[in-house]
Short mmCIF file of C-alpha atoms and ligand atoms in Angstrom, two decimals:
data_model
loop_
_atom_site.label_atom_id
_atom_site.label_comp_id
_atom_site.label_asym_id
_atom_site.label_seq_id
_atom_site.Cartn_x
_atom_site.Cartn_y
_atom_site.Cartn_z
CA UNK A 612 53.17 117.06 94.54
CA UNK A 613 50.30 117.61 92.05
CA UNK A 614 48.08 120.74 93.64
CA UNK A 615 45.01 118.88 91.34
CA UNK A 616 45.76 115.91 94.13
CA UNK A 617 45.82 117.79 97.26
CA UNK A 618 43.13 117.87 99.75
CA UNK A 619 42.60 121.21 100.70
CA UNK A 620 41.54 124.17 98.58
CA UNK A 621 42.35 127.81 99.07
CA UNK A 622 39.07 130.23 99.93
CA UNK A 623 38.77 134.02 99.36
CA UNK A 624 37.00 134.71 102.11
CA UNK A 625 38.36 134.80 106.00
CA UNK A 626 36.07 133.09 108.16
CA UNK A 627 34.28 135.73 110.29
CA UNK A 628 34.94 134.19 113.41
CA UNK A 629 38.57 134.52 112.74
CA UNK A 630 39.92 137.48 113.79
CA UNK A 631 43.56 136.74 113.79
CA UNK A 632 45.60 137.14 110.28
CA UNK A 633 47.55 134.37 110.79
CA UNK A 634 44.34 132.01 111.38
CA UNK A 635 42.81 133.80 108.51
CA UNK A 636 45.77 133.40 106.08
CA UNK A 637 45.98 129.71 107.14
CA UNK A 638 42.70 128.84 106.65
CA UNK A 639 41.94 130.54 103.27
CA UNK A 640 45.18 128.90 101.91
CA UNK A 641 44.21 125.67 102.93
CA UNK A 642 46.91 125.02 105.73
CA UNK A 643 45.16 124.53 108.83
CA UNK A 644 40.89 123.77 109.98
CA UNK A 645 39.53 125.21 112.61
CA UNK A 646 38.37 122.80 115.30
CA UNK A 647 36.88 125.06 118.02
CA UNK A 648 38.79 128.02 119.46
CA UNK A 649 42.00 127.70 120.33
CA UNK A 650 42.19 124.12 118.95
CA UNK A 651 42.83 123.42 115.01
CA UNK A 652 43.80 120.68 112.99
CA UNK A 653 47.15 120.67 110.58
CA UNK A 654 46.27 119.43 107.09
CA UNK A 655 48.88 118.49 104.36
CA UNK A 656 50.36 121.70 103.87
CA UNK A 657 50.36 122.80 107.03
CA UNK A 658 51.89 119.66 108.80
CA UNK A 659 54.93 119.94 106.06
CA UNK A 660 55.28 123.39 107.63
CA UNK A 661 55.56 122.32 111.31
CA UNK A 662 57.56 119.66 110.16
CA UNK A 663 60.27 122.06 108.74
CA UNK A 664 59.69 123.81 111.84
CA UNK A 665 60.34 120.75 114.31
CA UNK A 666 63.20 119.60 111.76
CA UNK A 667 65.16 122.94 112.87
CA UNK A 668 64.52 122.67 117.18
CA UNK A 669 65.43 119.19 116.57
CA UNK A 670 69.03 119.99 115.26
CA UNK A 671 69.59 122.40 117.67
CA UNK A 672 68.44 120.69 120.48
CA UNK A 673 70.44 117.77 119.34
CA UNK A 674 73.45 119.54 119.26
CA UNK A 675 73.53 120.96 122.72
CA UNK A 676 73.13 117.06 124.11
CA UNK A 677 69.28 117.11 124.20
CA UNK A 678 67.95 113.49 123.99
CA UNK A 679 65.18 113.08 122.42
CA UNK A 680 61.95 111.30 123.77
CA UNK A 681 58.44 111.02 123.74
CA UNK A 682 56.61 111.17 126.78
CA UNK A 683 52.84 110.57 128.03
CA UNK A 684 50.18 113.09 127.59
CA UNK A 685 47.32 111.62 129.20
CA UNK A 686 49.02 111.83 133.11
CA UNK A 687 47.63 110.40 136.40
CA UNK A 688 46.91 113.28 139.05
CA UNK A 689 48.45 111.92 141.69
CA UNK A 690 52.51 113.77 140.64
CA UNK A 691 50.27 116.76 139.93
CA UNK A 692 49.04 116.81 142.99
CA UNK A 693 52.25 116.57 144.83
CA UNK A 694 53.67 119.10 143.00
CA UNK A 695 51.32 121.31 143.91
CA UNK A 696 50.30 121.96 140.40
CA UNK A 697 46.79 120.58 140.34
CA UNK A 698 45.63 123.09 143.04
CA UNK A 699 47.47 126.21 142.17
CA UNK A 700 48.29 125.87 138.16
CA UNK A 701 45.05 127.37 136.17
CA UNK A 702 45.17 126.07 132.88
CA UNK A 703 45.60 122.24 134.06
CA UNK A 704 42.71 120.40 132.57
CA UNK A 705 41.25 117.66 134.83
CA UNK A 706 39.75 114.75 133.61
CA UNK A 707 37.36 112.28 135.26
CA UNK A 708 37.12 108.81 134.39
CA UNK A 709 33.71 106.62 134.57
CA UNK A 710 36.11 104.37 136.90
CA UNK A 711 36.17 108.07 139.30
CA UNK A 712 39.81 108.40 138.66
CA UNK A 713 41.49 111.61 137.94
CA UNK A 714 43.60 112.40 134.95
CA UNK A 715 44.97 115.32 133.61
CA UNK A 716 46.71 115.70 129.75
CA UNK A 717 50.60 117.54 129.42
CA UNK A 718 50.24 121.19 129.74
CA UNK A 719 53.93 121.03 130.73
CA UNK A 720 55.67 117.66 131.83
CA UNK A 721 57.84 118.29 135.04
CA UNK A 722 55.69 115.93 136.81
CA UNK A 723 56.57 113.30 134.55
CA UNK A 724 59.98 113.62 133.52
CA UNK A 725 61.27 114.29 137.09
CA UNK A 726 60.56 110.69 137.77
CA UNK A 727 61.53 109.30 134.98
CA UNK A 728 65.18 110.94 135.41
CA UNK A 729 65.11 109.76 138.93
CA UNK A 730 64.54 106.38 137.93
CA UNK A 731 68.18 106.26 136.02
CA UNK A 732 70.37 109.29 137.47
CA UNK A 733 71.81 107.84 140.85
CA UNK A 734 75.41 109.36 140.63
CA UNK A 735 77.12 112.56 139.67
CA UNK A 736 78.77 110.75 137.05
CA UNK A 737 75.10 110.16 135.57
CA UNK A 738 75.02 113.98 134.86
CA UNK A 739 73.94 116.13 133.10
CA UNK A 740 71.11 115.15 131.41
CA UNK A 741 68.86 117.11 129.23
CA UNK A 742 66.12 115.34 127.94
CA UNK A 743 63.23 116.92 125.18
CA UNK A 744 60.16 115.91 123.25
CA UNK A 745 58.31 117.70 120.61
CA UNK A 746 54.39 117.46 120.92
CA UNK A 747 51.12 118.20 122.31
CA UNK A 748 50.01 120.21 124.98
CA UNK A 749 46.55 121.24 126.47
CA UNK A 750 45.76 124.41 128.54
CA UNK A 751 42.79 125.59 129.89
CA UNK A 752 43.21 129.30 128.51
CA UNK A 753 40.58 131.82 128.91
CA UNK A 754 41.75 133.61 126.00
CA UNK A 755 42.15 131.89 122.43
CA UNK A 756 41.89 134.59 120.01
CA UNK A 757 45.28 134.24 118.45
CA UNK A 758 44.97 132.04 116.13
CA UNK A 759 47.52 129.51 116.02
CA UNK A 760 49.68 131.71 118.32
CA UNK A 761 47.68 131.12 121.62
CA UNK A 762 45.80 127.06 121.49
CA UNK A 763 43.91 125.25 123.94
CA UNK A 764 45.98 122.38 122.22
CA UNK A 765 49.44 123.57 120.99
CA UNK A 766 52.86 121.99 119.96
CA UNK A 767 55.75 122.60 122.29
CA UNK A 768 59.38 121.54 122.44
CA UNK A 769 59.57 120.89 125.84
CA UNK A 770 63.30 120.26 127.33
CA UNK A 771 64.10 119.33 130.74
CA UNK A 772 68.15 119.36 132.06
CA UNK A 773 69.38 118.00 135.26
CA UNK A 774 72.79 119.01 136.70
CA UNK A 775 75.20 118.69 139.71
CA UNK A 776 76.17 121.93 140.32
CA UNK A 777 74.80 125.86 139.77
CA UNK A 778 77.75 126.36 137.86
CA UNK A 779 76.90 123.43 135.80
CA UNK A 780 73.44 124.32 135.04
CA UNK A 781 74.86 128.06 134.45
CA UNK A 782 77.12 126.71 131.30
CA UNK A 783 73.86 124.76 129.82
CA UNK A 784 71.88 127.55 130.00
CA UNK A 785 73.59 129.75 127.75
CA UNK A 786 74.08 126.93 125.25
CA UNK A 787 70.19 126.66 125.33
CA UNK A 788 70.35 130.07 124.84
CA UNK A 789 72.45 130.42 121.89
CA UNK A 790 70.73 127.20 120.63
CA UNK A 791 67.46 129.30 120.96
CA UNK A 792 68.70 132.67 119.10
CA UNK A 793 69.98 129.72 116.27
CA UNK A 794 66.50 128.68 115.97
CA UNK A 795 64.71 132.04 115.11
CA UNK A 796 67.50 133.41 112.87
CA UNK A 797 67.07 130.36 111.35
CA UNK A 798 63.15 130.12 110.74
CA UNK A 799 63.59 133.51 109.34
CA UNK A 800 62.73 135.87 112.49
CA UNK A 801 64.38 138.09 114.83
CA UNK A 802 63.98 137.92 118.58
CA UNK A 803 65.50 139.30 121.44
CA UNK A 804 65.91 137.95 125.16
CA UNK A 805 64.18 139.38 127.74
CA UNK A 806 65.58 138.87 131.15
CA UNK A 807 62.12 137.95 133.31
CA UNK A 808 61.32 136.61 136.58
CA UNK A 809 60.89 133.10 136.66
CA UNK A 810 57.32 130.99 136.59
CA UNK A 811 55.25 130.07 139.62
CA UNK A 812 57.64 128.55 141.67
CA UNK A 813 60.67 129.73 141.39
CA UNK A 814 62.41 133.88 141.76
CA UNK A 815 65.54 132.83 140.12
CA UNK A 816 65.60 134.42 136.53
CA UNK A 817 64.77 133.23 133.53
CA UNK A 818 64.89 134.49 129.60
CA UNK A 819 61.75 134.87 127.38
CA UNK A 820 62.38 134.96 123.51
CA UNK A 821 60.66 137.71 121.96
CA UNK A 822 59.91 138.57 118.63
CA UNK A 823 58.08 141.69 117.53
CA UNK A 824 54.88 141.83 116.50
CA UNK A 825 51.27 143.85 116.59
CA UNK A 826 49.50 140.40 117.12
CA UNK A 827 51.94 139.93 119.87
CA UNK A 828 50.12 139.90 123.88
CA UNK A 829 53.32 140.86 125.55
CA UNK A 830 54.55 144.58 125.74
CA UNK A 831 58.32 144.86 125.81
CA UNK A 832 61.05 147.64 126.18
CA UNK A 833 63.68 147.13 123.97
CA UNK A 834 66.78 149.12 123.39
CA UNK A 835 67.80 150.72 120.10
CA UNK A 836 71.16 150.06 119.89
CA UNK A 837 72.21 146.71 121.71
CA UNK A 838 70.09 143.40 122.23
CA UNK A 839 68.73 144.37 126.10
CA UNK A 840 65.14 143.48 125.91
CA UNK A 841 62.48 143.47 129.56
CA UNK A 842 58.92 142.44 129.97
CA UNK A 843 56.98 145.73 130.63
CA UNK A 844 55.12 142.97 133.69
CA UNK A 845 58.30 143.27 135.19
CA UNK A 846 60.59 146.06 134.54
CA UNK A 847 60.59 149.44 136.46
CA UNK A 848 62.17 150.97 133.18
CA UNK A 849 59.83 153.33 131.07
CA UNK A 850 59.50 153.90 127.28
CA UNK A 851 62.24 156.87 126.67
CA UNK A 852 64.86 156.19 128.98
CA UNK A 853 68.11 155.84 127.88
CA UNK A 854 69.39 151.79 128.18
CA UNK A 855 71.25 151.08 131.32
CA UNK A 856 72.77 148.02 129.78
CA UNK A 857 74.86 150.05 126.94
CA UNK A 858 73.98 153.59 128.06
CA UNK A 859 73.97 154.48 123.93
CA UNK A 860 70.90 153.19 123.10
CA UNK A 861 66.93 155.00 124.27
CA UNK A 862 64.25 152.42 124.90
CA UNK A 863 61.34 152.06 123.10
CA UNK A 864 57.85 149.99 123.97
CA UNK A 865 56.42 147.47 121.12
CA UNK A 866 53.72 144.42 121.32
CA UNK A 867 55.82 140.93 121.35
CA UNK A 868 54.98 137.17 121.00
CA UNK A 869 57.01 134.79 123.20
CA UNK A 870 58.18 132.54 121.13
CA UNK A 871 60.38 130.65 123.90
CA UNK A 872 61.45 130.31 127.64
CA UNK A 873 63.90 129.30 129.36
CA UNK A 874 63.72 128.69 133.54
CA UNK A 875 66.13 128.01 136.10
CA UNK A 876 63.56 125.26 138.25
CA UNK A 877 66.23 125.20 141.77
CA UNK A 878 65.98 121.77 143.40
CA UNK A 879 62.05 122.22 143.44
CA UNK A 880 60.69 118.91 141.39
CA UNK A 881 63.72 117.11 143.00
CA UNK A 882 62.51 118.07 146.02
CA UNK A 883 58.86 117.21 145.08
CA UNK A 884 59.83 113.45 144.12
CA UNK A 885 62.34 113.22 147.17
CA UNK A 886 65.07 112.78 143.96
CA UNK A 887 68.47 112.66 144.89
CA UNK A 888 72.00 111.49 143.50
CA UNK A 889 75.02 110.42 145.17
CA UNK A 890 77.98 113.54 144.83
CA UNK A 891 81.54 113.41 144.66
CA UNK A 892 81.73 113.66 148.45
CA UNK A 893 79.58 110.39 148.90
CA UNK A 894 76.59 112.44 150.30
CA UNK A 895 72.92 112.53 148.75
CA UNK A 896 72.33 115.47 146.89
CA UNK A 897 69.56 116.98 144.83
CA UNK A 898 70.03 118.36 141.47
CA UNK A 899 69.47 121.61 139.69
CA UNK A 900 67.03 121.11 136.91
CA UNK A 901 65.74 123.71 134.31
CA UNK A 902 63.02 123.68 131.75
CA UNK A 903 63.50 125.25 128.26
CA UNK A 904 60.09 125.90 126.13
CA UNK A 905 59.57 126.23 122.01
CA UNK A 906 56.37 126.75 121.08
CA UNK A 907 56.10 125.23 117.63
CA UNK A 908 52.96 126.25 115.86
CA UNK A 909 53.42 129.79 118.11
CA UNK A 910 56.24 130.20 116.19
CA UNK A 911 54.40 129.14 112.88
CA UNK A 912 51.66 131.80 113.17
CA UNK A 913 54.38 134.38 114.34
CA UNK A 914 56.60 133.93 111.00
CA UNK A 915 52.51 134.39 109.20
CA UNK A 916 52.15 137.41 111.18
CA UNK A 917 55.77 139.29 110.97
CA UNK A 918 56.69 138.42 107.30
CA UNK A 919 53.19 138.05 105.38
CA UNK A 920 52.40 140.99 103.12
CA UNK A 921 49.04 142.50 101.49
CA UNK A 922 48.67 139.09 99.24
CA UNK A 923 49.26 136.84 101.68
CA UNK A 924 51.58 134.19 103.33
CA UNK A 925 55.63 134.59 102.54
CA UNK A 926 57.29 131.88 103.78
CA UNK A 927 61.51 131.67 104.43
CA UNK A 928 62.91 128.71 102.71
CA UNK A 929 63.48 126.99 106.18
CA UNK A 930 60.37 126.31 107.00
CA UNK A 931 58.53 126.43 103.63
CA UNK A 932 56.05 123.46 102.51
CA UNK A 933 57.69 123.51 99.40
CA UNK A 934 60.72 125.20 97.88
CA UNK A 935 59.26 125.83 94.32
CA UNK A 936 55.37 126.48 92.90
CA UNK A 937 55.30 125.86 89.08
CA UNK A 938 52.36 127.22 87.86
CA UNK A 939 51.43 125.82 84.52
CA UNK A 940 48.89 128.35 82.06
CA UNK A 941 46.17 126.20 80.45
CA UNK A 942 46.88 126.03 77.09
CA UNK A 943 45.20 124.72 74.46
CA UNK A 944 48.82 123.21 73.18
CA UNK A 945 49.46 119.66 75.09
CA UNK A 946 53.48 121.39 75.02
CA UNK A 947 52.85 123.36 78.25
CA UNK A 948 51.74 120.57 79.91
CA UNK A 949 54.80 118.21 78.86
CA UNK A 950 56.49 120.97 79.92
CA UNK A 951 55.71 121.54 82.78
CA UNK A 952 55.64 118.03 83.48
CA UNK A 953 59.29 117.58 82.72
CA UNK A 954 60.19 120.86 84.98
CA UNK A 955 58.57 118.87 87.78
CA UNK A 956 60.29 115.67 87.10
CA UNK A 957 63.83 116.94 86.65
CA UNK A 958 63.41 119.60 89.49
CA UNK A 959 62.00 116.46 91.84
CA UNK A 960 64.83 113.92 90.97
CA UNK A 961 67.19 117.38 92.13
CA UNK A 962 65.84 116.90 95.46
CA UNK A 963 63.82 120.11 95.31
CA UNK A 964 60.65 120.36 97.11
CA UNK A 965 57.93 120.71 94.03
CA UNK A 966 54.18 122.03 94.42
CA UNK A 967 52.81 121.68 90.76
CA UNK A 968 49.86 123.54 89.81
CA UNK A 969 48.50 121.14 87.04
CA UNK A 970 44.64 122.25 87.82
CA UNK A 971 42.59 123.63 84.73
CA UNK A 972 41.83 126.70 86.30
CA UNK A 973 42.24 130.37 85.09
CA UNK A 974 45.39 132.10 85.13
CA UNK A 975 44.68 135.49 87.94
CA UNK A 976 43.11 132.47 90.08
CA UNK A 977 46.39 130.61 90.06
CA UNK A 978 48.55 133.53 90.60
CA UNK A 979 46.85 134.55 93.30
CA UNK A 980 46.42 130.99 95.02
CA UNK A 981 49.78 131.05 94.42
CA UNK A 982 50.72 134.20 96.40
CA UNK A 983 48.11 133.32 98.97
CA UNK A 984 49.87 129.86 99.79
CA UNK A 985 53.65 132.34 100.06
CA UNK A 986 56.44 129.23 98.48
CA UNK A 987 59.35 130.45 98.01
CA UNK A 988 60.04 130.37 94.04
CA UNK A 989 57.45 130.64 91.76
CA UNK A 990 57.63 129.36 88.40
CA UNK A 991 55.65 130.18 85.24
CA UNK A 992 55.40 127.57 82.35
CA UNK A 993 52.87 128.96 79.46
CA UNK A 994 53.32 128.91 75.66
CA UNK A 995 55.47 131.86 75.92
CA UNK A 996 57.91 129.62 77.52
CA UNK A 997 57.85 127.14 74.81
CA UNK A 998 59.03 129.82 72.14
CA UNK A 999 61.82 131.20 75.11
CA UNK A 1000 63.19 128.42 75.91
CA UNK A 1001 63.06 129.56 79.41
CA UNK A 1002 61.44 129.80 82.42
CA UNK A 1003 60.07 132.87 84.31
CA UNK A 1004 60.57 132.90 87.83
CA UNK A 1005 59.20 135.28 90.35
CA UNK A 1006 60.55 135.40 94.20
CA UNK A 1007 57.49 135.25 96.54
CA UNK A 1008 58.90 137.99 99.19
CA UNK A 1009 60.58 140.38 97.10
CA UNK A 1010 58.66 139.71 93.15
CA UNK A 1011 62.01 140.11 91.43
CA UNK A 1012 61.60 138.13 88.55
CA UNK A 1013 64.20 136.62 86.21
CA UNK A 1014 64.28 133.89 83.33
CA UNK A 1015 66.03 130.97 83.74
CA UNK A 1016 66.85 127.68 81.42
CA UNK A 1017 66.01 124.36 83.56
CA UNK A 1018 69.55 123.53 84.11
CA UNK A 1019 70.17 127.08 85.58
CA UNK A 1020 67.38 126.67 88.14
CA UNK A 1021 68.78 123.27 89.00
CA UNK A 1022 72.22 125.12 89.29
CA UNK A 1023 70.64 127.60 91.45
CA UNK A 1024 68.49 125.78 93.53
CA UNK A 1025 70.91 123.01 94.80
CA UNK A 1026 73.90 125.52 94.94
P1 ATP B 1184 52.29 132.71 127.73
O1 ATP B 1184 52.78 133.75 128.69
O2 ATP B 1184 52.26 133.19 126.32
O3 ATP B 1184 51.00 132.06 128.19
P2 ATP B 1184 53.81 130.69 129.08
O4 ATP B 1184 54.70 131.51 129.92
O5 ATP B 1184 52.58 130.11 129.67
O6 ATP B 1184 53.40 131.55 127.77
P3 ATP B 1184 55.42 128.26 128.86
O7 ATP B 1184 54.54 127.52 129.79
O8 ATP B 1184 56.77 128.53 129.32
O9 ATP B 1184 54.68 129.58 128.33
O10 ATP B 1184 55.49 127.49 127.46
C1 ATP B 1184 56.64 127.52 126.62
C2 ATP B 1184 56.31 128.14 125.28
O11 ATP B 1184 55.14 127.54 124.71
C3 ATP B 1184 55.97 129.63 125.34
O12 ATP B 1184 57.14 130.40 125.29
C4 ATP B 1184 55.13 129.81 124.08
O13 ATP B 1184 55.98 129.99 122.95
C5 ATP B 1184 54.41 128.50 123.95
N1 ATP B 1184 53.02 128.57 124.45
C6 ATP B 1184 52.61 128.75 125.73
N2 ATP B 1184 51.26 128.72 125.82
C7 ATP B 1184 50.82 128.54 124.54
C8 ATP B 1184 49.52 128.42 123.97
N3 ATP B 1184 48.43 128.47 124.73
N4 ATP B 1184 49.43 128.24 122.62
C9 ATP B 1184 50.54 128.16 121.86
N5 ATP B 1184 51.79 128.26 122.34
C10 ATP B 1184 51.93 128.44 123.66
MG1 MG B 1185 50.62 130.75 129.70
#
């Protein structure tokens, strides 16, 4: 894409009401627009992002089983009410219709997908099930000073299973597991599983995914050696003592985001919707269901927050808007346009993701939109190409630069 053609443009200045870096970092480089607190809108830039993002859950979730589907967010109360979540959950929003009916949008979607699976599931040998979506959900929060990392409107992947047995449901949890530790490596982060009680109405345990970071609103204990990780909420374990998991390790206390759940929901919502299937025995039985959270633009601010640096946003390939960001110098010679032109075309039919900076603007503005926006690859075309012959290229994260001929960079960015 031609940056002369996009919508957005980058800004120097953080809005003052933004007290969050990753809001600030988004905003000034164009990727998201603040709404209201707690509630933004993704433009071009930023969309590609959660994209990349949703592209990665979606693999994963895929291949553990998950099915995915796309379910209501504008609900009727009465499920919420017989769940019990209209009274006692805080952050449901309740709507009222001129027609005096009550409505309420997804803040999490047990009360619809419990029926929905009871509609089809009437055997054993209709199990397991796991069924997902990726979208919107709406919380009444108190607190939206985050950012992107804590919305009144957020993206979720939202997963729902349904098994037979404990055991069963025991197995598919640590595949969600593992599928969840797959998704952070792979967007570039690090997090650790906490072992946590479960939500409102349940004891049995459950994992949050952690990562570390200052902008974080949980406070963890982690151990220094091995991957044992607790919620301070819920741990009688203090900063300093040595891990009881490995005994090696000494634990230490740091601010985390949750970037991910996982809960073991018993036979409640069965219960709830009077759901049951027939079992091997011929008897009616009601399964074990669990619900396994992502939260998608959470995760977006989090990578802003743990891997930006002093200049801005540094993006990991994964999830990047684009892979490369050739900046063209204005020239007076028509060359280093053609030039850069032909970079873009022959990089584009290589299948790599182009952002083309083909606006008459100066040089130090450029380079610093450039690291403000954080892609990948940055590459220079200016007349001192033309007498090289080749390119320079400077890596966003680290700055090592090197020069490279256009079918080198092809080589190297489709190895
Ligand atoms: P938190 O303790 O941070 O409020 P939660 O326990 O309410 O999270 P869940 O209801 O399990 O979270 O939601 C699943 C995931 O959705 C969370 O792990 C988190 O990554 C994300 N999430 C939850 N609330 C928000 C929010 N208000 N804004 C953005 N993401 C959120
Ligand atoms: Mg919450």
């Amino acid at each position: 894409m031609k940056q002369s053609q996009l919508v957005t443009k980058t800004r120097r200045e953080a809005p003052k009401d933004e007290v969050s870096k990753n809001a600030q970092l988004l905003v000034r480089a164009g990727y998201v627009h603040k709404e209201m607190a707690g509630v933004y809108s993704y433009l071009p830039l930023g969309r590609l992002v959660l994209e990349k993002i949703e592209g990665i859950v979606r693999e994963e979730m895929n291949r553990i089983g998950g099915q995915e589907v796309r379910m209501a967010t504008l609900h009727p109360s009465e499920p919420w009410k017989q769940t019990g979540a209209w009274d006692n959950v805080d952050v449901v929003f309740k709507i009222q219709s001129r027609t005096e009916k009550e409505y309420t949008v997804g803040q999490s979607e047990e009360e619809i997908v419990t029926p929905i699976a009871k509609e089809y599931i009437e055997s054993y040998k209709d199990l397991p099930v796991a069924i997902y979506q990726i979208g919107q959900k709406y919380r009444d929060e108190l607190r939206a000073k985050s950012g992107i990392m804590r919305g009144r409107e957020f993206t979720m992947k939202d997963m729902y299973s349904f098994h037979e047995t404990q055991e069963d449901f025991d197995r598919f949890y640590q595949l969600a597991k593992e599928a969840y530790l797959r998704v952070y490596e792979r967007a570039g982060l690090v997090a650790k599983a906490t072992e946590a009680s479960g939500g409102a109405f349940t004891t049995k345990l459950s994992y949050e995914f952690m990562v570390l970071t200052d902008a974080g609103e949980d406070d963890i204990l982690y151990c220094d050696q091995c991957s044992y990780c607790a919620n301070v909420e819920i741990t009688d374990e203090q900063e300093g003592q040595s891990c009881t998991r490995c005994g090696a390790g000494t634990l230490s206390r740091a601010k985390a985001s949750e970037v991910g759940n996982i809960f073991d929901l018993g036979t409640k919502y069965a219960k709830d919707f009077n759901f049951t299937f027939k079992n091997k025995e011929g008897g009616e039985q009601h399964p074990i269901m669990g619900c396994f959270g992502i939260g998608i633009t959470r995760l977006m601010g989090v990578i802003v927050e743990a891997l930006s640096d002093e200049k801005g946003i540094v993006w990991p390939e994964s999830v990047a808007p684009f892979h490369v960001h050739i900046v063209e110098i204005p020239s007076e010679s028509a060359d280093v346009h053609a030039e850069a032109g032909e970079l873009y075309r022959e990089l584009t039919e290589a299948g790599v993701e182009v952002l083309w900076d083909d606006r008459d603007v100066r040089a130090g503005e450029k380079f610093a939109d450039s690291d403000l926006m954080g892609i990948p690859l940055r590459i220079v075309v200016s007349e001192k190409t033309l007498t090289a012959g080749k390119f320079e290229c400077v890596e966003r994260e680290s700055g090592h630069t090197s020069h490279k001929s256009i079918s080198e960079l092809i080589g190297h960015l489709t190895a």
